[in-house]
Amino acid sequence: MSTEPPPPPGSGEPPEDDPFRKQPPPGQSEGQGPGSPYDTPYGGSQPPPPSYGGGPYGAGGGPYGGGSHGGGAGGYPADPLAGMPPLADSGRRTLARIIDMILVGIVVALLTWAFGVSEYQMDGDRITAGRSFAQSLVAAVLFVAYDTLLIAKSGQTLGMKWLGMRVANLSDGATPTAQTSLLRALVLWVPFAFCCACIWTVICGGWSYFDKPYKQGLHDKAAKTVVVSTKA
């Protein structure tokens, strides 16, 4: 029986009772065998075939690093998605993001109108509305806070929850920490708010349509996360 104390809060380690952590294969307990049950396709129950060098990611393990033996016994690379639900469909991800943008956009519009930070120009009988720096700042803060708080809490924004998906760490399947969620949100929303809203949204989120094998947007790559389905 281990006498090691649990990791302190904020240490970056996901809690042991996180329901979204990767689960070991049936009939095998966590920690069984010479290595982690997630790190070896053989589960530690039988010797692996001889190694002929590193896998497609070299001797360092998966695409984001790993153990000194490629993440698996005998130098075979581990599959980071092993034990996770299937990856979420990119089309549903786009729809969830549109829902989130509408929800937060309404709040941004109301706040900027209430505090008079919208930029209006009158040209004869025409009135045009632009965006001031203050309005962009409000949008950036609200979008980043929305994503960071909800994803760090449950791995889901409202749009994701309604459409049955969640954000997970690629390394262990757990709910991202606050730091990881903040990094992901900053990459996604700061360019959106200040310089190239539509273009950046298409590039950053649309990257998942073409990315293989993890269907990651650019913000997922920065935070080392994936989006998986919560529907059976």
Tab-separated table of N, CA, C and O in Angstrom, residues 38-42 51 53-63 65 67 69-80 82 214:
chain	number	residue	atom	x	y	z
A	38	TYR	N	-1.191	2.335	-19.887
A	38	TYR	CA	-1.484	3.143	-21.059
A	38	TYR	C	-0.263	3.241	-21.971
A	38	TYR	O	-0.337	3.753	-23.070
A	39	ASP	N	0.886	2.822	-21.466
A	39	ASP	CA	2.119	3.023	-22.201
A	39	ASP	C	2.553	1.822	-23.018
A	39	ASP	O	3.485	1.920	-23.793
A	40	THR	N	1.938	0.678	-22.813
A	40	THR	CA	2.386	-0.501	-23.541
A	40	THR	C	1.217	-1.257	-24.122
A	40	THR	O	0.240	-1.520	-23.453
A	41	PRO	N	1.276	-1.607	-25.399
A	41	PRO	CA	0.167	-2.350	-26.007
A	41	PRO	C	0.082	-3.773	-25.498
A	41	PRO	O	-0.854	-4.481	-25.810
A	42	TYR	N	1.076	-4.214	-24.711
A	42	TYR	CA	1.073	-5.584	-24.227
A	42	TYR	C	0.594	-5.690	-22.806
A	42	TYR	O	0.504	-6.775	-22.253
A	51	SER	N	12.749	-4.934	-30.243
A	51	SER	CA	12.681	-3.576	-30.777
A	51	SER	C	13.594	-3.431	-31.972
A	51	SER	O	14.707	-3.963	-31.998
A	53	GLY	N	14.161	-0.213	-33.169
A	53	GLY	CA	14.310	1.240	-33.223
A	53	GLY	C	13.021	1.918	-32.820
A	53	GLY	O	12.023	1.279	-32.499
A	54	GLY	N	13.017	3.217	-32.833
A	54	GLY	CA	11.867	3.996	-32.416
A	54	GLY	C	10.746	3.940	-33.416
A	54	GLY	O	10.914	3.526	-34.559
A	55	GLY	N	9.548	4.367	-32.981
A	55	GLY	CA	8.393	4.422	-33.853
A	55	GLY	C	8.427	5.673	-34.701
A	55	GLY	O	9.461	6.319	-34.855
A	56	PRO	N	7.276	6.066	-35.279
A	56	PRO	CA	7.238	7.234	-36.160
A	56	PRO	C	7.579	8.525	-35.459
A	56	PRO	O	7.883	9.513	-36.100
A	57	TYR	N	7.561	8.531	-34.108
A	57	TYR	CA	7.902	9.742	-33.383
A	57	TYR	C	9.305	9.644	-32.775
A	57	TYR	O	9.694	10.468	-31.972
A	58	GLY	N	10.063	8.590	-33.136
A	58	GLY	CA	11.426	8.469	-32.657
A	58	GLY	C	11.472	7.914	-31.251
A	58	GLY	O	10.493	7.432	-30.706
A	59	ALA	N	12.659	8.002	-30.668
A	59	ALA	CA	12.858	7.384	-29.362
A	59	ALA	C	12.257	8.190	-28.228
A	59	ALA	O	12.277	7.778	-27.094
A	60	GLY	N	11.724	9.348	-28.507
A	60	GLY	CA	11.209	10.195	-27.446
A	60	GLY	C	9.784	9.943	-27.090
A	60	GLY	O	9.223	10.596	-26.233
A	61	GLY	N	9.097	9.016	-27.774
A	61	GLY	CA	7.712	8.732	-27.430
A	61	GLY	C	6.763	9.357	-28.425
A	61	GLY	O	7.040	9.448	-29.612
A	62	GLY	N	5.603	9.817	-27.918
A	62	GLY	CA	4.548	10.362	-28.770
A	62	GLY	C	4.933	11.710	-29.332
A	62	GLY	O	6.047	12.194	-29.155
A	63	PRO	N	3.987	12.365	-30.007
A	63	PRO	CA	4.298	13.620	-30.678
A	63	PRO	C	4.645	14.748	-29.729
A	63	PRO	O	5.206	15.746	-30.140
A	65	GLY	N	6.437	14.171	-26.819
A	65	GLY	CA	7.445	13.656	-25.901
A	65	GLY	C	6.916	12.475	-25.132
A	65	GLY	O	5.854	11.944	-25.396
A	67	GLY	N	8.335	8.980	-22.450
A	67	GLY	CA	9.406	8.278	-21.775
A	67	GLY	C	10.608	8.093	-22.673
A	67	GLY	O	10.566	8.293	-23.881
A	69	HIS	N	11.846	5.438	-23.585
A	69	HIS	CA	11.755	4.244	-24.402
A	69	HIS	C	10.569	4.307	-25.343
A	69	HIS	O	9.957	3.302	-25.667
A	70	GLY	N	10.212	5.488	-25.772
A	70	GLY	CA	9.170	5.618	-26.781
A	70	GLY	C	7.785	5.459	-26.230
A	70	GLY	O	6.841	5.278	-26.987
A	71	GLY	N	7.616	5.459	-24.904
A	71	GLY	CA	6.286	5.407	-24.327
A	71	GLY	C	5.740	4.020	-24.198
A	71	GLY	O	4.723	3.804	-23.577
A	72	GLY	N	6.369	3.007	-24.793
A	72	GLY	CA	5.868	1.659	-24.718
A	72	GLY	C	7.004	0.678	-24.582
A	72	GLY	O	8.160	0.982	-24.839
A	73	ALA	N	6.684	-0.536	-24.177
A	73	ALA	CA	7.717	-1.537	-23.995
A	73	ALA	C	8.374	-1.853	-25.319
A	73	ALA	O	7.726	-1.914	-26.360
A	74	GLY	N	9.673	-2.090	-25.295
A	74	GLY	CA	10.377	-2.465	-26.504
A	74	GLY	C	10.550	-1.327	-27.476
A	74	GLY	O	10.895	-1.558	-28.637
A	75	GLY	N	10.309	-0.073	-27.054
A	75	GLY	CA	10.513	1.052	-27.943
A	75	GLY	C	9.339	1.343	-28.849
A	75	GLY	O	9.449	2.163	-29.753
A	76	TYR	N	8.204	0.669	-28.665
A	76	TYR	CA	7.039	0.927	-29.498
A	76	TYR	C	6.295	2.147	-28.976
A	76	TYR	O	6.038	2.247	-27.780
A	77	PRO	N	5.918	3.103	-29.846
A	77	PRO	CA	5.257	4.319	-29.375
A	77	PRO	C	3.866	4.029	-28.849
A	77	PRO	O	3.149	3.193	-29.390
A	78	ALA	N	3.512	4.695	-27.773
A	78	ALA	CA	2.173	4.537	-27.216
A	78	ALA	C	1.173	5.320	-28.050
A	78	ALA	O	1.514	6.309	-28.690
A	79	ASP	N	-0.065	4.872	-28.043
A	79	ASP	CA	-1.140	5.602	-28.701
A	79	ASP	C	-1.771	6.523	-27.667
A	79	ASP	O	-2.409	6.054	-26.730
A	80	PRO	N	-1.617	7.857	-27.804
A	80	PRO	CA	-2.179	8.766	-26.789
A	80	PRO	C	-3.683	8.662	-26.660
A	80	PRO	O	-4.235	9.038	-25.632
A	82	ALA	N	-5.432	5.890	-26.700
A	82	ALA	CA	-5.864	4.625	-26.111
A	82	ALA	C	-6.567	4.884	-24.784
A	82	ALA	O	-6.057	5.586	-23.918
A	214	TYR	N	-5.128	13.564	-34.776
A	214	TYR	CA	-5.848	13.953	-33.562
A	214	TYR	C	-6.940	15.000	-33.769
A	214	TYR	O	-7.585	15.402	-32.802
